[in-house]
PDB file of C-alpha atoms in Angstrom:
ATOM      1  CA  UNK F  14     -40.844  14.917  15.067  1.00 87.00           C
ATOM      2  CA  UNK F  15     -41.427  17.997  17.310  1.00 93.00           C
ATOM      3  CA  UNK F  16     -44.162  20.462  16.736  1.00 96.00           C
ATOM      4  CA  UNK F  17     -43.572  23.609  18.946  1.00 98.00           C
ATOM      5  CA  UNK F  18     -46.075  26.285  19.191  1.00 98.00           C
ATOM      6  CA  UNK F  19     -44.431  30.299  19.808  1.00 98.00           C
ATOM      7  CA  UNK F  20     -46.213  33.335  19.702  1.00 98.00           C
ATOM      8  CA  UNK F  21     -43.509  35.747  18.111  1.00 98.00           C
ATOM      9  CA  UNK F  22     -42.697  39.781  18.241  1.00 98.00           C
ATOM     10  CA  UNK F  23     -43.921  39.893  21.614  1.00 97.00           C
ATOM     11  CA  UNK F  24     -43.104  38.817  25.629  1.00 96.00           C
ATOM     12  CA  UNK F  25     -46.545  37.840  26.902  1.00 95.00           C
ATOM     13  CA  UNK F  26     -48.592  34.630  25.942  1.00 96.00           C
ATOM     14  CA  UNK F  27     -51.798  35.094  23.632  1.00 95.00           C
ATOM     15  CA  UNK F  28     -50.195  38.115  21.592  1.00 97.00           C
ATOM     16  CA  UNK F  29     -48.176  39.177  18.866  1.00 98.00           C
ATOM     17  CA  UNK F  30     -48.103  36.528  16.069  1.00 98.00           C
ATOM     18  CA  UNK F  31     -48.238  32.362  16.579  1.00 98.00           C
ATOM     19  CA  UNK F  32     -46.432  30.219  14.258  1.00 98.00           C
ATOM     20  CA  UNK F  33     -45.933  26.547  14.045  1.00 98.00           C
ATOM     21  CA  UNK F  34     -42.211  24.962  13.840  1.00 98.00           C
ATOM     22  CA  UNK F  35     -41.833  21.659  12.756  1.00 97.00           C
ATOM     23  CA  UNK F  36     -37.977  20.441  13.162  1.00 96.00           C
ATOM     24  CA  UNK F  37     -37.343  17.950  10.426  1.00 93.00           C
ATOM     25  CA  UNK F  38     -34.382  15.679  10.225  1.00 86.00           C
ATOM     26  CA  UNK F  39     -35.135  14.566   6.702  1.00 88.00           C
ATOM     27  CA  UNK F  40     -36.880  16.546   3.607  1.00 89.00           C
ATOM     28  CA  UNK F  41     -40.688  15.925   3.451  1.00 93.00           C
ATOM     29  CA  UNK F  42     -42.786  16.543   0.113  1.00 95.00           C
ATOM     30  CA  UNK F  43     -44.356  19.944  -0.326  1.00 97.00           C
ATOM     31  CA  UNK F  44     -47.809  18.523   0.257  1.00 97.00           C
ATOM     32  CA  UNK F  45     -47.085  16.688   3.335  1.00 97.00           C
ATOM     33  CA  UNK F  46     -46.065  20.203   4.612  1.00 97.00           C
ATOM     34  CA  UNK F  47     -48.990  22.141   3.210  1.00 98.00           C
ATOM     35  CA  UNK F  48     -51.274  19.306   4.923  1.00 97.00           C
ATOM     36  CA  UNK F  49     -49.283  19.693   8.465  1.00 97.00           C
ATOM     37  CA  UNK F  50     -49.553  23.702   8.091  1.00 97.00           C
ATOM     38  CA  UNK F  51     -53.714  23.071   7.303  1.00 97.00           C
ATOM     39  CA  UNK F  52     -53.758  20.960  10.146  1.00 96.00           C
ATOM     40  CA  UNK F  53     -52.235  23.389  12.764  1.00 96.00           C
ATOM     41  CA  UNK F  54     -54.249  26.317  11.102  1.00 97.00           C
ATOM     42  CA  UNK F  55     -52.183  29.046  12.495  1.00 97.00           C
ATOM     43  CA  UNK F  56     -50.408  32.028  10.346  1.00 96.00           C
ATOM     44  CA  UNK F  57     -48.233  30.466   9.457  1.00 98.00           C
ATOM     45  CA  UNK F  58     -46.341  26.955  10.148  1.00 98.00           C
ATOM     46  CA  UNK F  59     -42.105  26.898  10.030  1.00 98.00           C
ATOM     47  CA  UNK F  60     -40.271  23.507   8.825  1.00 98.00           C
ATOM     48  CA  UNK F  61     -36.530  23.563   9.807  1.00 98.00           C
ATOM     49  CA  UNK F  62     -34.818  20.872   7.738  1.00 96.00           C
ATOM     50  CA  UNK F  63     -31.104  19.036   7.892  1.00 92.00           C
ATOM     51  CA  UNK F  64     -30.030  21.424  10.724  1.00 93.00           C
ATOM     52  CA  UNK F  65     -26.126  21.655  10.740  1.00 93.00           C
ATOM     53  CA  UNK F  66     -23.910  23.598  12.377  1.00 90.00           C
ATOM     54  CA  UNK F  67     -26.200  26.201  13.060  1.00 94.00           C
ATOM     55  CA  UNK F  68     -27.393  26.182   8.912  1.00 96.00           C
ATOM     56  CA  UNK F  69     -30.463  25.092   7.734  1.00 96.00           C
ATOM     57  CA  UNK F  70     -33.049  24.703   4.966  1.00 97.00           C
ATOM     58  CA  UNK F  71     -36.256  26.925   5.958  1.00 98.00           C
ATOM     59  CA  UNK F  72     -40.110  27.036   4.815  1.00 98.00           C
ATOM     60  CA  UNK F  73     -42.690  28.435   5.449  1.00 98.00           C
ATOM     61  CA  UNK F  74     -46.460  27.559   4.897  1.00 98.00           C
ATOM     62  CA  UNK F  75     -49.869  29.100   5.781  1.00 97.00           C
ATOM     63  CA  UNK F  76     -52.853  27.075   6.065  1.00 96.00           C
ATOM     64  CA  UNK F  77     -53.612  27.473   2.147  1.00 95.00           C
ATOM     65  CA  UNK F  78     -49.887  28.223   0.430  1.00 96.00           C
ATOM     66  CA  UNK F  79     -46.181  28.299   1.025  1.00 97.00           C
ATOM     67  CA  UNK F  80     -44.756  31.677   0.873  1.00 96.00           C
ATOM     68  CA  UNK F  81     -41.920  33.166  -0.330  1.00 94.00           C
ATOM     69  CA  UNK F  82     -40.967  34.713   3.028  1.00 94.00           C
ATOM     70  CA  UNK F  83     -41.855  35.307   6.474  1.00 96.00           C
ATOM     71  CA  UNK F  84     -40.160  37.073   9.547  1.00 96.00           C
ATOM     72  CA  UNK F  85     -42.371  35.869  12.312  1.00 97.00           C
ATOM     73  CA  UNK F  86     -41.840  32.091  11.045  1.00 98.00           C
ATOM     74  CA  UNK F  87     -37.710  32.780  11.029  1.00 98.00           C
ATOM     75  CA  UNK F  88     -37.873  34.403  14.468  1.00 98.00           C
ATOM     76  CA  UNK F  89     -40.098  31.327  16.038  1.00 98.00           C
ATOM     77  CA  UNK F  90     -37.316  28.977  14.144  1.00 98.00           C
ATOM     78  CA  UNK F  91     -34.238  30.878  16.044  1.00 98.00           C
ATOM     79  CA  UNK F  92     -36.182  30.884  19.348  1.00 98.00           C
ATOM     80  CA  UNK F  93     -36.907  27.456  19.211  1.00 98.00           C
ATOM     81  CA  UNK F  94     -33.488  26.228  17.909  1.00 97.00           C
ATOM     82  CA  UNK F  95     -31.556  28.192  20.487  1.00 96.00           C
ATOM     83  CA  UNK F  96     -34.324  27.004  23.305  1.00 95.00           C
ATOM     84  CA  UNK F  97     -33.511  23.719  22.746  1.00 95.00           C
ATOM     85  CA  UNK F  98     -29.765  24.044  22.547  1.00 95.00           C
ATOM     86  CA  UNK F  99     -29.897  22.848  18.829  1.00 96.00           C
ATOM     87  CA  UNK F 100     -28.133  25.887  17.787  1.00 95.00           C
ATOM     88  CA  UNK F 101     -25.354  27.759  19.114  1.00 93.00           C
ATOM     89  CA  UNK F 102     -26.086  31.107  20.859  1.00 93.00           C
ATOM     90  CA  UNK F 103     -22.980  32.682  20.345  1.00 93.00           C
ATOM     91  CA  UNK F 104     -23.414  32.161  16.254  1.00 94.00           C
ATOM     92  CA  UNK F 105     -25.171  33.299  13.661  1.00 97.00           C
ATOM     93  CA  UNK F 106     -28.001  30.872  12.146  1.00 98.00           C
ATOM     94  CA  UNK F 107     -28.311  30.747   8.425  1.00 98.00           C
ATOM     95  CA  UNK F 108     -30.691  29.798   6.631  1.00 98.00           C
ATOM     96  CA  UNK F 109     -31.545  28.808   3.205  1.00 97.00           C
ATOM     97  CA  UNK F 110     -34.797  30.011   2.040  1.00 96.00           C
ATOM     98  CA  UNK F 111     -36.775  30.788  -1.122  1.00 94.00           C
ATOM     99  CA  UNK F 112     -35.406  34.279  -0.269  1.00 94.00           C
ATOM    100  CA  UNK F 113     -32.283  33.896  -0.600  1.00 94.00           C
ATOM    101  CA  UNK F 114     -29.841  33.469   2.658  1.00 96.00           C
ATOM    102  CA  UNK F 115     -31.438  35.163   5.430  1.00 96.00           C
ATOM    103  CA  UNK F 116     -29.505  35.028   9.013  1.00 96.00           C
ATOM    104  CA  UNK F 117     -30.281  35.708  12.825  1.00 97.00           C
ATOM    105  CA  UNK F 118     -28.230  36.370  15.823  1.00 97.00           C
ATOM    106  CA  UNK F 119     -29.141  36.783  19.494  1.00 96.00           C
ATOM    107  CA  UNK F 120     -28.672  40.095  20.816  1.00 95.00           C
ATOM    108  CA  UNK F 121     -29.723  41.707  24.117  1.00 91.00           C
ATOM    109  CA  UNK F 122     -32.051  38.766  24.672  1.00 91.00           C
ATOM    110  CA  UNK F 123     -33.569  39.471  21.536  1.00 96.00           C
ATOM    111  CA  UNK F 124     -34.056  37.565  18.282  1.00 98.00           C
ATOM    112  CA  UNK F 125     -32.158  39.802  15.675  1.00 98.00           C
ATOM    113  CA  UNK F 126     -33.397  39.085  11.705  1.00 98.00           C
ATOM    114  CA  UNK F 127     -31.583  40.512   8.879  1.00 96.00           C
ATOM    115  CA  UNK F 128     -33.972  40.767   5.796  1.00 96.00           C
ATOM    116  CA  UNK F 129     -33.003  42.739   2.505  1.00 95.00           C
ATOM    117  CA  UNK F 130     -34.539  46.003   2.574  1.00 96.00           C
ATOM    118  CA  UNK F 131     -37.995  46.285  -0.101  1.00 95.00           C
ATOM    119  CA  UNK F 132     -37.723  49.995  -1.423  1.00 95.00           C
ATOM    120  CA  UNK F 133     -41.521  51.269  -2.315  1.00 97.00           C
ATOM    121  CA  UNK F 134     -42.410  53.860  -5.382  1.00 97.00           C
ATOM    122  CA  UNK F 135     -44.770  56.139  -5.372  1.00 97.00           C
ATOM    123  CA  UNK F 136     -47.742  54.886  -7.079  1.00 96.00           C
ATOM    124  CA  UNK F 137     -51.194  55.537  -8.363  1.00 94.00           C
ATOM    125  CA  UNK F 138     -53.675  53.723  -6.094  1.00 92.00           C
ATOM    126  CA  UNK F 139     -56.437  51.771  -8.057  1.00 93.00           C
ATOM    127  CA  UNK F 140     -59.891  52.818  -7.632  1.00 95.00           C
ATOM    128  CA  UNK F 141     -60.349  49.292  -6.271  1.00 96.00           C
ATOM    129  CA  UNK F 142     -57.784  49.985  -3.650  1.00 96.00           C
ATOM    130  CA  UNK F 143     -59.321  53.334  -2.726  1.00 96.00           C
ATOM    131  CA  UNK F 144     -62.783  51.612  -2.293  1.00 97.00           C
ATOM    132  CA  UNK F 145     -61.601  48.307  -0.096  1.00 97.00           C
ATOM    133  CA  UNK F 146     -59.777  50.858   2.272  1.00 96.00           C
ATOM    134  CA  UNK F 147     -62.725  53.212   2.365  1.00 95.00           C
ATOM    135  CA  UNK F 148     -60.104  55.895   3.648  1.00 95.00           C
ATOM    136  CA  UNK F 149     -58.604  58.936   1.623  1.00 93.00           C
ATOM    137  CA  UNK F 150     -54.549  58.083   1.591  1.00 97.00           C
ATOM    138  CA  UNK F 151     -51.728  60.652   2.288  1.00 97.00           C
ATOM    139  CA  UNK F 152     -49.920  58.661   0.515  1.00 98.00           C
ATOM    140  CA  UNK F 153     -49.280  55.117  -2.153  1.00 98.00           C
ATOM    141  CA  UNK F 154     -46.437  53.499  -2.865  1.00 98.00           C
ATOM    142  CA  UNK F 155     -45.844  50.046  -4.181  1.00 97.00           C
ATOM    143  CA  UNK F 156     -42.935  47.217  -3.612  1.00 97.00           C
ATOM    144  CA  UNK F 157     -42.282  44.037  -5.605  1.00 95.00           C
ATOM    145  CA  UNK F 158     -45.220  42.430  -3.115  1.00 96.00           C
ATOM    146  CA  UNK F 159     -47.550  44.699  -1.330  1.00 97.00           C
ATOM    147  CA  UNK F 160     -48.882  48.557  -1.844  1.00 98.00           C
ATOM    148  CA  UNK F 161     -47.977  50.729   1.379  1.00 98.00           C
ATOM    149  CA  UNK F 162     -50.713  53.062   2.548  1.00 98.00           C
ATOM    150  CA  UNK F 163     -49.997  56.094   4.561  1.00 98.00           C
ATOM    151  CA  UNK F 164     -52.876  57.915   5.944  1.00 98.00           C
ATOM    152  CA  UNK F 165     -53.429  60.825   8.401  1.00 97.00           C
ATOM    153  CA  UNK F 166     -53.261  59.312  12.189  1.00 97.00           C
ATOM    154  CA  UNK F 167     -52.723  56.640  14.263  1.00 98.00           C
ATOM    155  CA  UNK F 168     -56.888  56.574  14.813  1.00 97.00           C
ATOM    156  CA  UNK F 169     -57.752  55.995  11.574  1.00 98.00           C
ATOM    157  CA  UNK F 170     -55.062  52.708  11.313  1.00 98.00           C
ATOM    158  CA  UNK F 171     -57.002  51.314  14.221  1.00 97.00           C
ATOM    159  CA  UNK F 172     -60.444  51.800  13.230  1.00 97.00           C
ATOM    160  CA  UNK F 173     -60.008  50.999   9.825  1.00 97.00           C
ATOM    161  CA  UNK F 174     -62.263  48.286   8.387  1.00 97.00           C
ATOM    162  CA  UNK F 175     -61.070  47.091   5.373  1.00 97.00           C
ATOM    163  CA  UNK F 176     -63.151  45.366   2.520  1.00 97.00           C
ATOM    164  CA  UNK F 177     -61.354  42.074   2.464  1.00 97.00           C
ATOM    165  CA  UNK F 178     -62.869  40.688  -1.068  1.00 97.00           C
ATOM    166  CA  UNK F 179     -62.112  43.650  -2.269  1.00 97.00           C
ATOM    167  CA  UNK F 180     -58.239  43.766  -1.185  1.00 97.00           C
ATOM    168  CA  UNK F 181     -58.359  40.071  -2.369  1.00 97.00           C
ATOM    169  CA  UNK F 182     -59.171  40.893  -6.491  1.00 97.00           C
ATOM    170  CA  UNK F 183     -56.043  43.169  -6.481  1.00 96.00           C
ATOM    171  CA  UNK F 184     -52.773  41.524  -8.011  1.00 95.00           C
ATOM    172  CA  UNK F 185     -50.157  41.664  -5.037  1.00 96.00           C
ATOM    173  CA  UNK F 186     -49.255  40.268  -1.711  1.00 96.00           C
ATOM    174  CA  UNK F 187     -51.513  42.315   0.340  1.00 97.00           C
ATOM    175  CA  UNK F 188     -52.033  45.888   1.366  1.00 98.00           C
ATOM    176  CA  UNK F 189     -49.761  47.971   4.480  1.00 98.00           C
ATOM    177  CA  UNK F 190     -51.372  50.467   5.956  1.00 98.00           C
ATOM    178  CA  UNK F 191     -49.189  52.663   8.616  1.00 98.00           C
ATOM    179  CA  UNK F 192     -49.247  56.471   9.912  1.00 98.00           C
ATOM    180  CA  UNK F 193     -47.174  58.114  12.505  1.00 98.00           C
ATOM    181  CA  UNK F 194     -47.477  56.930  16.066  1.00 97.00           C
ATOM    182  CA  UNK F 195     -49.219  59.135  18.498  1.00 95.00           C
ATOM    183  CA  UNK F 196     -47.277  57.869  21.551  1.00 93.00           C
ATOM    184  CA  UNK F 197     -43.768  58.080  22.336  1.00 93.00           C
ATOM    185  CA  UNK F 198     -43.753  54.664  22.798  1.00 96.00           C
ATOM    186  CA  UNK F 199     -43.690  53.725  18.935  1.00 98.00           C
ATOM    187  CA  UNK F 200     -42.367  55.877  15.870  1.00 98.00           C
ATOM    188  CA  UNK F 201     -45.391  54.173  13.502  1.00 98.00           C
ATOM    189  CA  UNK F 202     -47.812  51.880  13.479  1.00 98.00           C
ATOM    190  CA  UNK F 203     -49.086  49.959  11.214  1.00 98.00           C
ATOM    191  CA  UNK F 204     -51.227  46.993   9.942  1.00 98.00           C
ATOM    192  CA  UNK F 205     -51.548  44.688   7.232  1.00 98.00           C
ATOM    193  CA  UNK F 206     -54.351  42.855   4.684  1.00 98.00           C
ATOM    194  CA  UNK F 207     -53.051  40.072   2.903  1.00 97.00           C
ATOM    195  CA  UNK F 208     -55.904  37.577   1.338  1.00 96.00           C
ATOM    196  CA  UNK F 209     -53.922  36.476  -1.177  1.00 95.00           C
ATOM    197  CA  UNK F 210     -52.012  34.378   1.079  1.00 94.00           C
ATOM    198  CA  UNK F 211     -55.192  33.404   2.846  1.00 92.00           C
ATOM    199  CA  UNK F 212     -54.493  35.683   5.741  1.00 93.00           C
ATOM    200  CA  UNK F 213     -57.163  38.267   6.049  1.00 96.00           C
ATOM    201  CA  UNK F 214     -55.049  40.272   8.472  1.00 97.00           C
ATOM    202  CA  UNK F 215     -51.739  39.226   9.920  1.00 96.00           C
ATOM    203  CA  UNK F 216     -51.012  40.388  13.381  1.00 97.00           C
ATOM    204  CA  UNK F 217     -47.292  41.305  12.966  1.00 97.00           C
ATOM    205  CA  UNK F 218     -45.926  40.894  10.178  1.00 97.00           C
ATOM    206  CA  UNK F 219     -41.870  40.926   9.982  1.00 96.00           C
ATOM    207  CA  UNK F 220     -41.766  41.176   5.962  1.00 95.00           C
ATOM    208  CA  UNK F 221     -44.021  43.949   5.843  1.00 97.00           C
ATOM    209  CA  UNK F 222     -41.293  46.334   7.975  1.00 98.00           C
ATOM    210  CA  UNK F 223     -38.742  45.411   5.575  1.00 97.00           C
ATOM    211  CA  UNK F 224     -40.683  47.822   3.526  1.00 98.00           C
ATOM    212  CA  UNK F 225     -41.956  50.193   6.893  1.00 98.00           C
ATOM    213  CA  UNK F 226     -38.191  50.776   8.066  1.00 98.00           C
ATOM    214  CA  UNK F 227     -36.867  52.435   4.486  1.00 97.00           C
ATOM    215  CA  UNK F 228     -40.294  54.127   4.156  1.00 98.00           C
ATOM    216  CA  UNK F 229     -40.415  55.836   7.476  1.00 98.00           C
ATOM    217  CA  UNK F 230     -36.474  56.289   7.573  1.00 97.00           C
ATOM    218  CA  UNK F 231     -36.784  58.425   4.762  1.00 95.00           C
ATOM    219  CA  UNK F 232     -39.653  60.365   6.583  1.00 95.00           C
ATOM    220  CA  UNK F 233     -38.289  60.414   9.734  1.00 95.00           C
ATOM    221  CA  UNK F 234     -35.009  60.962   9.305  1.00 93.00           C
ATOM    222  CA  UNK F 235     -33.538  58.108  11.459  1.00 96.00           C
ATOM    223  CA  UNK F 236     -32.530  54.349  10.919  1.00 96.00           C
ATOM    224  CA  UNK F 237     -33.407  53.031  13.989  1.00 97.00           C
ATOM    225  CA  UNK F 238     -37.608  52.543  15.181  1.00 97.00           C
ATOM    226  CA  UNK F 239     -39.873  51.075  17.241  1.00 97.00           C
ATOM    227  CA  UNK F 240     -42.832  50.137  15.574  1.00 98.00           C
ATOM    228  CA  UNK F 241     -46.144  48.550  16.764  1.00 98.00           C
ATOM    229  CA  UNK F 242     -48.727  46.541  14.746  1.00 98.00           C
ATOM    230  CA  UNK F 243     -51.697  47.637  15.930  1.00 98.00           C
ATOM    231  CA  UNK F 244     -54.028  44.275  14.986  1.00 97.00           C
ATOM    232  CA  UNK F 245     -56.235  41.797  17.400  1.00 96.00           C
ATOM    233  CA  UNK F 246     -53.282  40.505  19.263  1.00 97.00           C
ATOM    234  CA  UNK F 247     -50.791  43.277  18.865  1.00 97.00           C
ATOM    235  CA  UNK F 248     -46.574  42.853  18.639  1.00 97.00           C
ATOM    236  CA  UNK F 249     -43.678  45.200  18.517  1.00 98.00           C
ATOM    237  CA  UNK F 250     -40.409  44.940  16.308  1.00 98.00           C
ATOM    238  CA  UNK F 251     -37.512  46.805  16.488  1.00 98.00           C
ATOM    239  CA  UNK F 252     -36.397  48.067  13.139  1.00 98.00           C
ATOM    240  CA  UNK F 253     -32.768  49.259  11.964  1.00 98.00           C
ATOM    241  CA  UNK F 254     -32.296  50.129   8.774  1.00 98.00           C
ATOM    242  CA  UNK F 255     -28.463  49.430   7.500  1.00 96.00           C
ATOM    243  CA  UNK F 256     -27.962  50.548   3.710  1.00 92.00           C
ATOM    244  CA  UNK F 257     -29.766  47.615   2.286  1.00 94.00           C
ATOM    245  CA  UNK F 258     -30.487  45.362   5.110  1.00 96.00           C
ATOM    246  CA  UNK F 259     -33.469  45.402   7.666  1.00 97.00           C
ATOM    247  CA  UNK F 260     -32.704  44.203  11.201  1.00 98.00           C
ATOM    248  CA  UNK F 261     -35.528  43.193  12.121  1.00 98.00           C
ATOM    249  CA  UNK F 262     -35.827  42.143  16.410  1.00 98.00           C
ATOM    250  CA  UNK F 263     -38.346  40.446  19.045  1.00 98.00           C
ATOM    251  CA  UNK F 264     -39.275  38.709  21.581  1.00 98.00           C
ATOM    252  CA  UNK F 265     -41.137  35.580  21.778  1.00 98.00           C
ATOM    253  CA  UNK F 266     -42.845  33.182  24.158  1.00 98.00           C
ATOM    254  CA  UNK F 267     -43.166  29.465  23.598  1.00 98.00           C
ATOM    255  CA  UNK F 268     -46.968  28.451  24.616  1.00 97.00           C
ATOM    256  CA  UNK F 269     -47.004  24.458  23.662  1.00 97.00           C
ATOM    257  CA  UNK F 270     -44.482  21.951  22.902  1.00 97.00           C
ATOM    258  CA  UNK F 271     -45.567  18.478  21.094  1.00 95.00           C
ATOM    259  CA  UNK F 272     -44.468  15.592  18.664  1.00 93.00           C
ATOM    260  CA  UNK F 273     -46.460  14.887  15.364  1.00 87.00           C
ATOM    261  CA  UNK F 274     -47.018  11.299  15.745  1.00 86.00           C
ATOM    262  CA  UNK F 275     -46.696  10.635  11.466  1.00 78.00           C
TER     263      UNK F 275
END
């Protein structure tokens, strides 16, 4: 069974955010999948399943749990499915996730998600939250999964230093943080603190601008943004924002190609 290695959101090797993609011709047990993802170790690890006619079963793991959604893991599948001339460029691939139906197309060269949109409300930020972050907010809102943070500049979403066991006692996904861009380059940046899912920080994380686009479309004024998250590694997405869907696009590099010998 192949084992392909891709780093996603970005066109240069060693960057934006690796995932795993296992290409299954037959469904596998949950723990056989949470074993393979352990093994790899990486963000997270993709299993296509019964591929047909450019539709698919899709799941994603990260070293410690399956979770309920990922963009990076969907944009390594497409890559590698198109790369290999499983799946037709010219059409759509859908797949069926624990998400619902989530889809990608090719377009400009680019993988092109579509994600439903996750709408945040303003919220009252815990003292907890307040204390892991170590930063004063301009602003906290809160989605079905994750609080967003906005604070005042694009320094102080670099520098920040988050208190990990801290972000880890509170009861959602993980924690956004994103200001403004400072460069012309990107409209925001933005990173993202997610322990719960055993990832301490995720380098770009696809689900988290599902929330990002709506937020800063409403600040901004636009539907359409470049944004950059600003972690180790560092990857760019292109966000559109169309009524309720996120179009989510990247680049991505394969970096190792392999068969799991099981």
């Amino acid at each position: 069974m192949e084992l392909t290695i891709i780093n996603t959101f970005t066109d240069q090797p060693f960057r934006g955010n690796p995932a795993a993609v296992c290409f299954l011709s037959e469904e596998k047990n949950t723990e056989w999948m949470q074993q393979i993802a352990k093994e790899t170790n990486l963000p997270v690890t993709a299993f296509i399943i019964n591929l047909h006619k450019n539709e698919c079963s899709l799941r994603w793991f990260t070293p410690s749990i399956e979770i309920p959604i990922c963009g990076h893991g969907t944009l390594a599948s497409s890559f590698f499915l198109w790369g290999k001339g499983y799946a037709q460029k010219n059409k759509p691939i859908v797949y069926q996730t624990k998400s619902g139906v989530l889809t990608s197309k090719l377009v400009d060269g680019m993988v092109q998600l579509e994600f439903p949109s996750l709408i945040e409300k303003e919220a009252i930020a815990p003292d907890l939250l307040i204390k892991a972050l170590g930063v004063a907010p301009t602003y906290v809102g809160q989605n079905k999964w994750d609080y967003l943070i906005e604070v005042q500049s694009e320094e102080i979403v670099r520098n920040l230093n988050p208190d990990i066991d801290l972000i880890a006692q509170l009861p959602v996904r993980g924690i956004i943080v994103t200001s403004q861009s400072d460069s012309s380059e990107y409209d925001f940046v933005s990173r993202f603190f997610s322990p719960a899912q055993g990832l301490n920080e995720d380098y770009v994380t696809g689900s988290a601008h599902c929330c990002l686009g709506p937020y800063w479309k409403s600040k901004l004024d636009k539907n359409i943004f470049q944004g950059y998250q600003a972690s180790e590694r560092g990857g760019v997405i292109k966000v559109e924002v169309v009524e309720d869907i996120v179009k989510l696009s990247g680049n991505a590099v394969t970096i190792f190609e392999g068969n799991l010998t099981l």
